[in-house]
Amino acid sequence: MYWCTDEVAPNDRFDYWREVRSKGLFGVTAELARERRADFFGEFSLRQLGGAGLVELKASPYAVERSSSDIADAPGDAICVYQQLGSGGWFGGLRGSDFAIANGSFATSHTDLPYRTAPLGDGGFHLQILKIPVSIIPGQDKRMRELAPRTFGDPTLAPLLEACFAELGEASRDQGADDATSLVQALAHLALIERGIVRPGSRRGQAALRTARLAQARRLIARHLQNPHLAPTVVADELGISVRHLHMLFETAEKTFSQTVTDERLKQSRRLMREAPERLIADIAASCGFESLATYYRVFNAAYGMAPGDFRAQGSDRR
């Protein structure tokens, strides 16, 4: 689902956002001074992934409250993991101290506890919210429903959360449902590790950390694709783990390290052929890290049953 206020007449945009989107979809009360409503803009996307809802929201500045009456009208019983993408935000609640969340930082809460929030400065809202129903989180614990809004305090977990969010945000049809489910469960348990509800050394804690580190490894592979000599040592060194540990992470995945590198290079080459149809295939192959054009043709044909040029021609026919 994607929606933005451009679909509504200017004078009605904030009222529609407040009543239909904020109250109806998110179960919160939105407020903005009447004289500022004419210039209001908001957009959001909602994707269902791994049993959870991933929302990305951008909007002009306004105030949000989830009150006791809002909770009674629309209970959620879910854990929310927030990633701040804009200039910063303020959170306050009835059960905890106020706090600010900076760009790139994370916060967690349970949906059915009151809070207030507003963007810091004039940049407005820009954040991702992963809403994970408590019912799909293994190992039920009543403390999950006591998570008042709070920013993440463990800096060692932030890169793991960021990698999982990035992988989940890029989830597409060619990725299995199991991948999205693993990432959602990892994010839930990383949040619970940070809150002291799940122990890092427990079975669930270890599984979450493995999934997150594997997501980090995949992100590093994507970053280094252009290097034709990309080897496990490059990724292991950046992760601060041994090569043996790196290979153990990939043992839990569908593809080995080398298969993942090849698969990512092929997918990147296909994207480039679609986005830049005038670009030479040899140039695309080199930019994706293939050591030679002959190797690229051989690997591409083995994977897709056609030559790169035939794939490009199919795209041209569809246009």
Tab-separated table of C-alpha atoms in Angstrom, residues 10-307:
chain	number	residue	atom	x	y	z
A	10	PRO	CA	-5.255	20.880	-0.428
A	11	ASN	CA	-7.780	22.203	2.065
A	12	ASP	CA	-8.753	18.676	3.120
A	13	ARG	CA	-5.321	17.067	3.299
A	14	PHE	CA	-4.577	17.276	6.995
A	15	ASP	CA	-8.148	16.470	8.019
A	16	TYR	CA	-8.064	13.373	5.831
A	17	TRP	CA	-4.627	12.395	7.147
A	18	ARG	CA	-5.808	12.876	10.733
A	19	GLU	CA	-9.114	11.004	10.501
A	20	VAL	CA	-8.549	8.293	7.901
A	21	ARG	CA	-4.806	7.611	8.014
A	22	SER	CA	-3.657	8.552	11.523
A	23	LYS	CA	-6.760	7.510	13.448
A	24	GLY	CA	-8.049	4.771	11.168
A	25	LEU	CA	-4.811	3.084	10.126
A	26	PHE	CA	-2.336	3.838	12.919
A	27	GLY	CA	-4.679	4.398	15.881
A	28	VAL	CA	-3.175	7.749	16.887
A	29	THR	CA	-4.430	11.310	17.283
A	30	ALA	CA	-2.785	13.903	15.013
A	31	GLU	CA	-2.865	17.634	15.745
A	32	LEU	CA	-1.733	20.682	13.765
A	33	ALA	CA	-2.620	24.366	14.121
A	34	ARG	CA	-5.324	25.262	11.614
A	35	GLU	CA	-3.282	28.071	10.045
A	36	ARG	CA	-0.530	25.565	9.140
A	37	ARG	CA	-2.752	22.925	7.526
A	38	ALA	CA	-2.878	24.397	4.034
A	39	ASP	CA	0.747	23.435	3.354
A	40	PHE	CA	0.587	19.989	4.952
A	41	PHE	CA	2.091	17.043	3.070
A	42	GLY	CA	2.292	13.411	4.073
A	43	GLU	CA	3.031	10.058	2.456
A	44	PHE	CA	3.516	6.521	3.648
A	45	SER	CA	3.994	2.996	2.387
A	46	LEU	CA	2.927	-0.202	4.141
A	47	ARG	CA	4.269	-3.649	3.313
A	48	GLN	CA	3.385	-6.947	4.957
A	49	LEU	CA	6.582	-8.937	5.474
A	50	GLY	CA	7.191	-12.000	7.604
A	51	GLY	CA	3.967	-11.521	9.541
A	52	ALA	CA	4.815	-7.905	10.428
A	53	GLY	CA	3.988	-4.522	8.909
A	54	LEU	CA	6.803	-2.301	7.649
A	55	VAL	CA	5.812	1.363	7.362
A	56	GLU	CA	7.878	4.197	5.931
A	57	LEU	CA	6.389	7.596	6.707
A	58	LYS	CA	7.285	11.115	5.598
A	59	ALA	CA	5.253	14.138	6.626
A	60	SER	CA	5.334	17.831	7.425
A	61	PRO	CA	5.692	18.649	11.146
A	62	TYR	CA	2.690	17.878	13.342
A	63	ALA	CA	2.072	16.402	16.800
A	64	VAL	CA	1.067	12.793	17.443
A	65	GLU	CA	-0.411	11.212	20.549
A	66	ARG	CA	-1.472	7.657	21.276
A	67	SER	CA	-3.727	8.156	24.252
A	68	SER	CA	-5.463	5.665	26.511
A	69	SER	CA	-8.688	6.177	24.541
A	70	ASP	CA	-6.841	5.600	21.248
A	71	ILE	CA	-5.459	2.344	22.653
A	72	ALA	CA	-8.905	1.249	23.846
A	73	ASP	CA	-10.406	1.995	20.420
A	74	ALA	CA	-7.592	0.325	18.431
A	75	PRO	CA	-5.453	-2.069	20.505
A	76	GLY	CA	-2.414	-3.355	18.635
A	77	ASP	CA	-0.562	-5.773	20.956
A	78	ALA	CA	2.621	-5.443	18.926
A	79	ILE	CA	6.226	-4.435	19.433
A	80	CYS	CA	7.339	-1.473	17.334
A	81	VAL	CA	10.940	-0.967	16.261
A	82	TYR	CA	11.499	2.563	14.922
A	83	GLN	CA	14.365	3.756	12.735
A	84	GLN	CA	14.682	7.529	12.532
A	85	LEU	CA	15.591	8.588	8.991
A	86	GLY	CA	14.961	12.317	9.183
A	87	SER	CA	16.455	15.134	11.196
A	88	GLY	CA	15.314	13.776	14.551
A	89	GLY	CA	12.274	13.251	16.701
A	90	TRP	CA	10.990	13.695	20.243
A	91	PHE	CA	9.137	11.051	22.241
A	92	GLY	CA	7.356	11.399	25.532
A	93	GLY	CA	5.068	9.090	27.463
A	94	LEU	CA	3.184	8.708	30.657
A	95	ARG	CA	5.475	5.946	31.928
A	96	GLY	CA	8.930	7.214	31.105
A	97	SER	CA	11.151	10.206	30.598
A	98	ASP	CA	11.112	12.240	27.419
A	99	PHE	CA	13.864	11.479	24.931
A	100	ALA	CA	15.123	12.561	21.522
A	101	ILE	CA	15.993	10.139	18.733
A	102	ALA	CA	18.655	11.232	16.252
A	103	ASN	CA	18.919	10.496	12.552
A	104	GLY	CA	19.815	6.831	12.020
A	105	SER	CA	18.990	5.863	15.611
A	106	PHE	CA	16.475	3.288	16.823
A	107	ALA	CA	13.744	3.117	19.446
A	108	THR	CA	11.309	0.473	20.630
A	109	SER	CA	7.918	0.378	22.297
A	110	HIS	CA	4.777	-1.680	22.752
A	111	THR	CA	1.820	-0.317	20.810
A	112	ASP	CA	-0.564	-0.290	23.747
A	113	LEU	CA	1.275	2.129	26.014
A	114	PRO	CA	0.579	5.883	25.754
A	115	TYR	CA	3.100	8.197	24.136
A	116	ARG	CA	3.462	11.538	22.395
A	117	THR	CA	5.841	12.337	19.560
A	118	ALA	CA	6.779	15.197	17.249
A	119	PRO	CA	9.645	15.904	14.845
A	120	LEU	CA	12.539	18.062	15.974
A	121	GLY	CA	12.949	21.169	13.842
A	122	ASP	CA	11.206	21.970	10.582
A	123	GLY	CA	12.205	18.819	8.703
A	124	GLY	CA	9.083	16.902	9.635
A	125	PHE	CA	8.744	13.172	10.070
A	126	HIS	CA	10.791	10.578	8.209
A	127	LEU	CA	11.009	7.183	9.817
A	128	GLN	CA	10.516	3.472	9.362
A	129	ILE	CA	8.362	1.515	11.774
A	130	LEU	CA	8.312	-2.261	11.969
A	131	LYS	CA	5.173	-3.387	13.782
A	132	ILE	CA	5.606	-6.984	15.009
A	133	PRO	CA	2.554	-8.685	16.571
A	134	VAL	CA	3.458	-10.183	19.939
A	135	SER	CA	1.589	-13.336	18.900
A	136	ILE	CA	4.233	-14.227	16.270
A	137	ILE	CA	7.238	-13.768	18.595
A	138	PRO	CA	8.401	-17.102	20.050
A	139	GLY	CA	8.871	-17.315	23.798
A	140	GLN	CA	6.004	-15.247	25.154
A	141	ASP	CA	6.961	-12.979	28.055
A	142	LYS	CA	4.607	-10.533	29.762
A	143	ARG	CA	7.405	-7.952	29.833
A	144	MET	CA	6.978	-7.542	26.064
A	145	ARG	CA	3.791	-5.613	26.832
A	146	GLU	CA	5.595	-3.282	29.243
A	147	LEU	CA	7.957	-1.646	26.740
A	148	ALA	CA	7.398	2.078	27.137
A	149	PRO	CA	8.976	4.074	24.278
A	150	ARG	CA	12.755	4.214	24.655
A	151	THR	CA	15.714	4.812	22.392
A	152	PHE	CA	18.299	2.082	21.932
A	153	GLY	CA	21.073	2.283	24.475
A	154	ASP	CA	23.397	-0.455	23.175
A	155	PRO	CA	25.582	0.904	20.343
A	156	THR	CA	26.835	-2.588	19.449
A	157	LEU	CA	23.338	-3.623	18.358
A	158	ALA	CA	22.657	-0.591	16.140
A	159	PRO	CA	24.668	-1.852	13.090
A	160	LEU	CA	22.867	-5.195	13.334
A	161	LEU	CA	19.464	-3.491	13.401
A	162	GLU	CA	20.450	-1.274	10.489
A	163	ALA	CA	21.504	-4.270	8.381
A	164	CYS	CA	18.270	-6.154	9.131
A	165	PHE	CA	16.140	-3.091	8.332
A	166	ALA	CA	18.003	-2.571	5.050
A	167	GLU	CA	17.584	-6.222	4.032
A	168	LEU	CA	13.904	-6.175	4.957
A	169	GLY	CA	13.334	-2.894	3.129
A	170	GLU	CA	14.766	-4.391	-0.053
A	171	ALA	CA	12.763	-7.606	0.225
A	172	SER	CA	11.291	-8.411	-3.183
A	173	ARG	CA	9.286	-11.114	-4.870
A	174	ASP	CA	12.352	-13.189	-5.699
A	175	GLN	CA	13.184	-13.526	-1.994
A	176	GLY	CA	11.526	-16.318	-0.058
A	177	ALA	CA	9.009	-15.710	2.693
A	178	ASP	CA	11.391	-17.480	5.071
A	179	ASP	CA	13.987	-14.709	4.582
A	180	ALA	CA	11.534	-11.983	5.601
A	181	THR	CA	10.302	-14.034	8.562
A	182	SER	CA	13.875	-14.585	9.788
A	183	LEU	CA	14.633	-10.869	9.559
A	184	VAL	CA	11.441	-9.905	11.407
A	185	GLN	CA	12.151	-12.412	14.173
A	186	ALA	CA	15.759	-11.190	14.388
A	187	LEU	CA	14.645	-7.572	14.760
A	188	ALA	CA	12.129	-8.535	17.443
A	189	HIS	CA	14.689	-10.481	19.444
A	190	LEU	CA	17.416	-7.843	19.030
A	191	ALA	CA	14.962	-5.337	20.510
A	192	LEU	CA	14.217	-7.735	23.357
A	193	ILE	CA	17.942	-8.335	23.932
A	194	GLU	CA	18.431	-4.575	24.270
A	195	ARG	CA	15.549	-4.417	26.775
A	196	GLY	CA	16.953	-7.304	28.837
A	197	ILE	CA	14.061	-9.667	28.067
A	198	VAL	CA	16.035	-12.092	25.876
A	199	ARG	CA	19.572	-13.176	26.804
A	200	PRO	CA	22.161	-12.839	23.987
A	201	GLY	CA	23.463	-16.322	24.762
A	202	SER	CA	20.041	-17.983	24.635
A	203	ARG	CA	18.919	-20.016	21.650
A	204	ARG	CA	16.670	-17.206	20.402
A	205	GLY	CA	19.312	-14.576	21.100
A	206	GLN	CA	22.006	-16.477	19.220
A	207	ALA	CA	19.672	-17.066	16.264
A	208	ALA	CA	18.877	-13.346	16.076
A	209	LEU	CA	22.552	-12.392	16.198
A	210	ARG	CA	23.415	-14.915	13.455
A	211	THR	CA	20.653	-13.613	11.187
A	212	ALA	CA	21.731	-10.004	11.763
A	213	ARG	CA	25.420	-10.722	11.143
A	214	LEU	CA	24.514	-12.585	7.966
A	215	ALA	CA	22.534	-9.515	6.870
A	216	GLN	CA	25.620	-7.388	7.604
A	217	ALA	CA	27.766	-9.735	5.511
A	218	ARG	CA	25.341	-9.486	2.589
A	219	ARG	CA	25.361	-5.690	2.815
A	220	LEU	CA	29.160	-5.690	2.714
A	221	ILE	CA	29.157	-8.016	-0.294
A	222	ALA	CA	26.831	-5.606	-2.114
A	223	ARG	CA	29.145	-2.717	-1.210
A	224	HIS	CA	32.214	-4.474	-2.626
A	225	LEU	CA	30.713	-6.112	-5.732
A	226	GLN	CA	32.879	-4.123	-8.124
A	227	ASN	CA	36.019	-5.705	-6.657
A	228	PRO	CA	36.793	-8.773	-8.834
A	229	HIS	CA	38.959	-10.119	-6.024
A	230	LEU	CA	36.254	-9.942	-3.382
A	231	ALA	CA	37.133	-12.737	-0.967
A	232	PRO	CA	35.791	-13.919	2.392
A	233	THR	CA	38.738	-12.241	4.139
A	234	VAL	CA	37.549	-8.801	2.975
A	235	VAL	CA	34.098	-9.228	4.515
A	236	ALA	CA	35.321	-11.074	7.615
A	237	ASP	CA	37.849	-8.331	8.374
A	238	GLU	CA	35.195	-5.600	8.151
A	239	LEU	CA	32.864	-7.593	10.386
A	240	GLY	CA	35.659	-8.249	12.871
A	241	ILE	CA	35.197	-12.023	12.748
A	242	SER	CA	37.261	-14.954	11.477
A	243	VAL	CA	36.826	-16.385	7.988
A	244	ARG	CA	35.702	-19.642	9.601
A	245	HIS	CA	33.000	-17.743	11.528
A	246	LEU	CA	31.910	-16.051	8.289
A	247	HIS	CA	31.518	-19.395	6.502
A	248	MET	CA	29.553	-20.705	9.491
A	249	LEU	CA	27.103	-17.822	9.073
A	250	PHE	CA	26.513	-18.782	5.454
A	251	GLU	CA	25.996	-22.429	6.415
A	252	THR	CA	22.597	-21.379	7.777
A	253	ALA	CA	21.676	-19.645	4.491
A	254	GLU	CA	20.523	-21.106	1.190
A	255	LYS	CA	23.712	-20.044	-0.610
A	256	THR	CA	27.402	-20.145	0.279
A	257	PHE	CA	29.532	-17.013	0.374
A	258	SER	CA	30.770	-17.477	-3.218
A	259	GLN	CA	27.276	-18.323	-4.496
A	260	THR	CA	25.921	-15.197	-2.794
A	261	VAL	CA	28.601	-13.040	-4.429
A	262	THR	CA	27.813	-14.456	-7.872
A	263	ASP	CA	24.058	-14.118	-7.346
A	264	GLU	CA	24.375	-10.483	-6.253
A	265	ARG	CA	26.610	-9.692	-9.231
A	266	LEU	CA	24.088	-11.215	-11.635
A	267	LYS	CA	21.153	-9.365	-10.067
A	268	GLN	CA	23.080	-6.103	-10.179
A	269	SER	CA	23.947	-6.644	-13.843
A	270	ARG	CA	20.290	-7.248	-14.664
A	271	ARG	CA	19.296	-4.035	-12.876
A	272	LEU	CA	21.909	-2.074	-14.799
A	273	MET	CA	20.774	-3.495	-18.132
A	274	ARG	CA	17.204	-2.424	-17.373
A	275	GLU	CA	18.166	1.018	-16.056
A	276	ALA	CA	20.852	1.852	-18.653
A	277	PRO	CA	19.953	0.053	-21.915
A	278	GLU	CA	22.577	2.050	-23.823
A	279	ARG	CA	25.449	0.901	-21.626
A	280	LEU	CA	27.858	-1.671	-23.046
A	281	ILE	CA	27.440	-5.170	-21.627
A	282	ALA	CA	31.215	-5.432	-21.173
A	283	ASP	CA	31.146	-2.277	-19.053
A	284	ILE	CA	28.278	-3.647	-16.944
A	285	ALA	CA	30.091	-6.942	-16.413
A	286	ALA	CA	33.235	-5.164	-15.245
A	287	SER	CA	31.315	-2.811	-12.935
A	288	CYS	CA	29.720	-5.847	-11.267
A	289	GLY	CA	33.088	-7.464	-10.583
A	290	PHE	CA	33.247	-10.169	-13.249
A	291	GLU	CA	36.866	-10.856	-14.151
A	292	SER	CA	36.130	-11.263	-17.861
A	293	LEU	CA	33.294	-10.903	-20.337
A	294	ALA	CA	33.540	-14.622	-21.144
A	295	THR	CA	33.023	-15.499	-17.474
A	296	TYR	CA	30.027	-13.186	-17.278
A	297	TYR	CA	28.368	-14.741	-20.340
A	298	ARG	CA	28.982	-18.253	-19.035
A	299	VAL	CA	27.623	-17.554	-15.547
A	300	PHE	CA	24.640	-15.530	-16.813
A	301	ASN	CA	23.625	-18.248	-19.274
A	302	ALA	CA	23.959	-20.945	-16.612
A	303	ALA	CA	21.724	-18.978	-14.238
A	304	TYR	CA	19.033	-17.740	-16.630
A	305	GLY	CA	19.245	-19.941	-19.717
A	306	MET	CA	19.957	-17.030	-22.049
A	307	ALA	CA	22.721	-14.595	-22.954
